[in-house]
Coordinates of C-alpha atoms and ligand atoms in Angstrom, one line a residue:
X1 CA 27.2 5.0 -0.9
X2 CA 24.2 6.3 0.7
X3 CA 21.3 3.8 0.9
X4 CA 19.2 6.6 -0.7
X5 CA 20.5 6.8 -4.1
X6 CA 20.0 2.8 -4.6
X7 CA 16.3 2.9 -3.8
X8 CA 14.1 3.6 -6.6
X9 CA 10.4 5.3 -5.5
X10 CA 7.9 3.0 -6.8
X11 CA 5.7 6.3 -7.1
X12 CA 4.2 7.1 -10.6
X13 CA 5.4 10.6 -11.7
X14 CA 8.1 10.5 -8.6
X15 CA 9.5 13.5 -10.0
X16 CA 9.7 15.4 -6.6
X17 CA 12.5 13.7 -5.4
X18 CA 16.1 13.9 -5.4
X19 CA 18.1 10.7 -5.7
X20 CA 15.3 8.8 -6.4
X21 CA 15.7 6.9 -9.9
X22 CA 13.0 6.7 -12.0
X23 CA 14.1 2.6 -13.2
X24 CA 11.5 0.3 -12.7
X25 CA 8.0 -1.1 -14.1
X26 CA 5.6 -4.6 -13.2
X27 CA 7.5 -6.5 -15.5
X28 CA 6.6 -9.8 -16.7
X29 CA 2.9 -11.0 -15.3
X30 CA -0.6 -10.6 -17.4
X31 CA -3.6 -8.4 -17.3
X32 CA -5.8 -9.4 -13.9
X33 CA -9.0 -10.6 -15.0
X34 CA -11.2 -7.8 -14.2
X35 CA -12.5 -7.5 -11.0
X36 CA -11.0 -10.2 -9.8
X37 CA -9.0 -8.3 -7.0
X38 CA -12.0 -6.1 -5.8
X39 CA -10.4 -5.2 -2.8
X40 CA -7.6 -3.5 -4.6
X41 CA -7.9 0.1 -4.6
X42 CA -6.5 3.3 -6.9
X43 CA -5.0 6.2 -5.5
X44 CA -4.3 9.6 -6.8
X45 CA -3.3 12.8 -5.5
X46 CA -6.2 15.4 -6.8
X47 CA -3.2 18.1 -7.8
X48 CA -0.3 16.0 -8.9
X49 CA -2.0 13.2 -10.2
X50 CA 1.0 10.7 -8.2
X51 CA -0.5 7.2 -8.2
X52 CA -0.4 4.5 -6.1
X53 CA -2.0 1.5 -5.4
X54 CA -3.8 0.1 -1.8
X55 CA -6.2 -2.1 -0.4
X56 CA -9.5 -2.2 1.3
X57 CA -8.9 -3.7 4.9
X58 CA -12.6 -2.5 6.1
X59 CA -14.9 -0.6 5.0
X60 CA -13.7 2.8 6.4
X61 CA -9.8 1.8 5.9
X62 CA -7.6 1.3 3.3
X63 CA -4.0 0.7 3.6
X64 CA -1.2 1.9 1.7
X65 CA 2.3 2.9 1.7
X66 CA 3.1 6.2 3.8
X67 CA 5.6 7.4 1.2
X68 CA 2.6 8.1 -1.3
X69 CA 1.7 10.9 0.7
X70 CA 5.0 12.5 0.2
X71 CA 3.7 15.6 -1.3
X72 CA -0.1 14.5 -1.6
X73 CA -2.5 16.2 1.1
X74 CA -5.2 15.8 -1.5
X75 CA -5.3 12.0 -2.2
X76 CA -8.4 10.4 -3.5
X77 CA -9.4 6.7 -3.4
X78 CA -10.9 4.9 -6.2
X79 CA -12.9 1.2 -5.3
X80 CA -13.8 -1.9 -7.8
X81 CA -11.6 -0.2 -10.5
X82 CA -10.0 -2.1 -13.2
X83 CA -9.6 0.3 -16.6
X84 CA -8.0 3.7 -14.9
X85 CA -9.8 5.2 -18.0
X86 CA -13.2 4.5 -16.2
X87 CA -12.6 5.6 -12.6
X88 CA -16.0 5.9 -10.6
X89 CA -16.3 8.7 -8.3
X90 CA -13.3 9.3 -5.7
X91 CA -14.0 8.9 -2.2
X92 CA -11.8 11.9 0.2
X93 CA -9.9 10.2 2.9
X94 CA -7.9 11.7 6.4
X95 CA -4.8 10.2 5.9
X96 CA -2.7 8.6 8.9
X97 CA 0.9 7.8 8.0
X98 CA 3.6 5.9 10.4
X99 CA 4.9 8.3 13.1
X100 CA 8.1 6.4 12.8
X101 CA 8.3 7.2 8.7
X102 CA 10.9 9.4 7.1
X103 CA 10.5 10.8 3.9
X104 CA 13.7 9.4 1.6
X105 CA 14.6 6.9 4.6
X106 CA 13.1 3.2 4.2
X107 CA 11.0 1.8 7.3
X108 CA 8.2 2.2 8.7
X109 CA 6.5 2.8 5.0
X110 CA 2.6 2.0 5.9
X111 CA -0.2 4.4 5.9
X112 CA -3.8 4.1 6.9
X113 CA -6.5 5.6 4.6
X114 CA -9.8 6.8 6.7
X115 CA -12.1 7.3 3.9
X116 CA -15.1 9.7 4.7
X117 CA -17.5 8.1 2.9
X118 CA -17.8 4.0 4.0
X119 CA -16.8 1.6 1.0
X120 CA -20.4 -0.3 -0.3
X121 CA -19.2 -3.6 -0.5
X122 CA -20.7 -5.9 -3.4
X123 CA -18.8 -8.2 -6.4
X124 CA -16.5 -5.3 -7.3
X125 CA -15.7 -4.1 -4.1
X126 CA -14.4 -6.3 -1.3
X127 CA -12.2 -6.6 1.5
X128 CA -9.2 -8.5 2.0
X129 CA -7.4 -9.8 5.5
X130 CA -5.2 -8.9 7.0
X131 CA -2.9 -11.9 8.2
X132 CA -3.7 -13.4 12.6
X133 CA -1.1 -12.5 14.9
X134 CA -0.5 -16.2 15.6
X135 CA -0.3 -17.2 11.9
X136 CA 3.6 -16.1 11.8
X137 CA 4.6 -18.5 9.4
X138 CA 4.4 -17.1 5.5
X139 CA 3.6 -18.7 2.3
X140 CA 6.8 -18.1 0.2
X141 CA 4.8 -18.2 -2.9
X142 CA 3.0 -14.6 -3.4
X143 CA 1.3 -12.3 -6.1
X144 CA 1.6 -8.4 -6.1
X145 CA -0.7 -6.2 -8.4
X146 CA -1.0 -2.5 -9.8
X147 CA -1.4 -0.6 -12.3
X148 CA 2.6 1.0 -12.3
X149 CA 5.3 0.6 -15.6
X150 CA 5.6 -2.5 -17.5
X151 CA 9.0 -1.5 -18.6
X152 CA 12.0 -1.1 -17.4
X153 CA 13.7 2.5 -18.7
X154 CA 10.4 3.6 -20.0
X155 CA 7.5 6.0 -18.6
X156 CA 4.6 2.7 -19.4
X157 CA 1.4 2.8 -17.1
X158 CA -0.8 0.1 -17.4
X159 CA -4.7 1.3 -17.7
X160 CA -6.0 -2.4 -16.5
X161 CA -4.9 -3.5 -13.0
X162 CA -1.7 -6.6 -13.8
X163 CA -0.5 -9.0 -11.4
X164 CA 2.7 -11.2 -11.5
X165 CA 3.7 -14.2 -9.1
X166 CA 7.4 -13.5 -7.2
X167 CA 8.9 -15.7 -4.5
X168 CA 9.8 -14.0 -1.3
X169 CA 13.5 -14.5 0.0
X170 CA 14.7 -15.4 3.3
X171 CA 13.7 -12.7 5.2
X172 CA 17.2 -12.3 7.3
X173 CA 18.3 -11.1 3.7
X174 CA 15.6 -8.4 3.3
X175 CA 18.3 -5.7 5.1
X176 CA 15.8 -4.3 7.2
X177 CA 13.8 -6.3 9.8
X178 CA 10.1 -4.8 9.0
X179 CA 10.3 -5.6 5.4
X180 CA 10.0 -8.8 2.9
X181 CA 11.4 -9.0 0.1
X182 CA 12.2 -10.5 -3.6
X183 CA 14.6 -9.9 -5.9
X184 CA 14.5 -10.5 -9.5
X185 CA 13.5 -9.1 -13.3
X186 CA 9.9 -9.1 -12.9
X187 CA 7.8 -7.7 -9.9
X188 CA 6.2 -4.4 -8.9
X189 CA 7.0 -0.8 -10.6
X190 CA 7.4 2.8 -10.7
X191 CA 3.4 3.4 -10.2
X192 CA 2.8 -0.1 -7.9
X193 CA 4.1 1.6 -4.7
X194 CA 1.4 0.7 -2.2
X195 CA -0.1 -1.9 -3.1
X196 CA -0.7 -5.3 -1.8
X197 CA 1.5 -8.3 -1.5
X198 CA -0.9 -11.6 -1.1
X199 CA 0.1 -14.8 0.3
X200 CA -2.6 -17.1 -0.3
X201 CA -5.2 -16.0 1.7
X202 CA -3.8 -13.1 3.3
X203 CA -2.2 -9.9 2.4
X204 CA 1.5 -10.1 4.0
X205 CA 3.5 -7.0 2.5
X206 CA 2.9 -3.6 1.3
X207 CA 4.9 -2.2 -2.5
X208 CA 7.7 0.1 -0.6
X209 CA 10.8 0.4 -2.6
X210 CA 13.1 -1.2 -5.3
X211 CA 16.6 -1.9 -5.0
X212 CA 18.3 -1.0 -8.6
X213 CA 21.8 -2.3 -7.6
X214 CA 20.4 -6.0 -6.7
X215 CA 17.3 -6.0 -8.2
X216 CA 15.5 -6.3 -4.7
X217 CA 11.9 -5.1 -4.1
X218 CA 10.9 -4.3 -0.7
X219 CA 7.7 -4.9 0.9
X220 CA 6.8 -3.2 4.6
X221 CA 5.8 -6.4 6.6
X222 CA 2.4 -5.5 8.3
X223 CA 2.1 -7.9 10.9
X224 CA 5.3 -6.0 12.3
X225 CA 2.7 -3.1 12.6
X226 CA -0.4 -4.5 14.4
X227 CA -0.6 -2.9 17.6
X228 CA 0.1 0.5 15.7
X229 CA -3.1 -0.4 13.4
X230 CA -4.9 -1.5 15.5
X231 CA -4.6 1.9 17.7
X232 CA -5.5 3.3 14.1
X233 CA -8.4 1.8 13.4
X234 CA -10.4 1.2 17.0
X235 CA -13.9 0.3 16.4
X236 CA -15.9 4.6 16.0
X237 CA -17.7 2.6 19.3
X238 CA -14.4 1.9 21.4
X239 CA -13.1 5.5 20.3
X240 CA -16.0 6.8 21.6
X241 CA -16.1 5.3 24.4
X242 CA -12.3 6.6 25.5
X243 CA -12.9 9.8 24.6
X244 CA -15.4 9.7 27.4
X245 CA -13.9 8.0 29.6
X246 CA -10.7 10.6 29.4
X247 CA -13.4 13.0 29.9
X248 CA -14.1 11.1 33.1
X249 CA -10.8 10.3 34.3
X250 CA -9.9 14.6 34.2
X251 CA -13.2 14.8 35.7
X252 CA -12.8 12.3 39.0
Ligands
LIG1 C1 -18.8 -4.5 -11.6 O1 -18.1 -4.1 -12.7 C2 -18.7 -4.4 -14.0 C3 -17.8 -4.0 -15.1 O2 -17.2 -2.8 -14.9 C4 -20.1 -3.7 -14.1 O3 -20.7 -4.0 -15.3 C5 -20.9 -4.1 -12.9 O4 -22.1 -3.4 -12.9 C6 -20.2 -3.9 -11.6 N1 -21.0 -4.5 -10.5 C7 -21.3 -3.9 -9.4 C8 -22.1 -4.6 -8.4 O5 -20.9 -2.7 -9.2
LIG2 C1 0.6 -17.4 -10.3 O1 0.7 -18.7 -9.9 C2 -0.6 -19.4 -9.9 C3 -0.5 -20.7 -9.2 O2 0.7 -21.4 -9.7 C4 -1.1 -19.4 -11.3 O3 -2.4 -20.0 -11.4 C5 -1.2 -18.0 -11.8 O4 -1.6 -18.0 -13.2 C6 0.1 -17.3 -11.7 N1 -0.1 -15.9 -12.1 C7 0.7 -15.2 -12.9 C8 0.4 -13.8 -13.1 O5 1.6 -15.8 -13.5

């Protein structure tokens, strides 16, 4: 069977794709206590209305799954949110997808999120790291949060961000080398897609897709992607500084 027709989109209102099932919702977990993930971020498309979830990497970036830009040119991030009923004012983003991602194929599912206005950090807005290079080794024990279905079988958005604990697997049993993975009955939902997986201090995984036929979520391992997000996200200075020295380079 093709791979595509077990792999539920973990986006809210995924209605846009074929052979996509609409199965899944953070089951089990509880209600975060509010603002106590301030770097977790809301995403929604200004047209459709898709959500997603992400995370505030620095102040400029936020990082989310490429696949949430399916259909969505018009995505708007939302910082230090906890109710989705009492959204402060969107900040407009340029968005930079994976090269290597295909829509309705898995891999390479990470996106950058430029916004155009800089995040103000303070109690409700902060930034989380992004795992060292050297620090291979993963805590097995991890928490994954958004504000996707709590049911299985039924449409159930959560307005307050929730957060549930899962265990990551082995990752030689993940299927596809730049993912982790779990596998069980509670875990991130249709609506979660983006959002952060957090290994104690770091955040490890990003929500990319659910499994239905062995109950197996899928997270896109970032540290697989360093030297891409890194090109991403240069300092504006070294950028600059490039630029120039192309400039220079044509010139001599
Ligand atoms: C953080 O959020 C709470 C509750 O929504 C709000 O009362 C408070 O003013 C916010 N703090 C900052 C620094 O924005
Ligand atoms: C996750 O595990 C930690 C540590 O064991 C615990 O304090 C926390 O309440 C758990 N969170 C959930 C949502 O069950």
């Amino acid at each position: 069977m093709n791979i595509l027709w077990q792999i539920t989109c973990l986006l809210l209102l995924c209605s846009c794709t074929p052979g996509f099932s609409t199965h899944d919702g953070i089951v089990g977990g509880k209600d975060s206590v509010p603002h106590s993930r301030p770097y977790m971020v809301y995403i929604r498309d200004k047209i459709t209305e898709q959500a997603c979830g992400g995370f505030l990497i620095r102040e400029d970036y936020v990082m989310t799954a490429a696949h949430c830009n399916i259909h969505c040119r018009n995505l708007m991030v939302y910082l230090g949110v906890d109710n989705t009923n009492n959204l402060p004012c969107g900040i407009e983003v340029d968005a930079f997808p994976h090269p290597g991602y295909k829509i309705k194929r898995p891999g390479h599912d990470i996106m950058l999120l430029k916004l155009k206005t800089k995040a103000i950090l303070n109690k409700n807005v902060s930034i989380i790291s992004l795992p060292k290079p050297e620090n291979e080794a993963i805590s097995k024990n991890c928490m994954v949060m958004g504000w996707g279905w709590r049911k299985y079988d039924e449409e159930s958005p959560s307005n307050v961000l929730r957060e549930v604990n899962v265990t990551l697997l082995d990752s030689k049993n993940c299927g596809t080398a730049d993912t982790l993975c779990n596998q069980g009955s509670v875990g991130p939902a249709q609506g979660d897609s983006g959002g952060p997986l957090v290994c104690g201090n770091y955040v490890q995984g990003i929500v990319a897709f659910h499994k239905k036929s062995i109950s197996l979520t899928a997270y896109t391992h970032i540290s697989h992607y360093f030297s891409w997000i890194h090109d991403v996200m240069k300092p504006p200075a070294q950028q600059q500084y490039e630029t120039w020295k192309g400039k220079l380079d044509k010139f001599i």
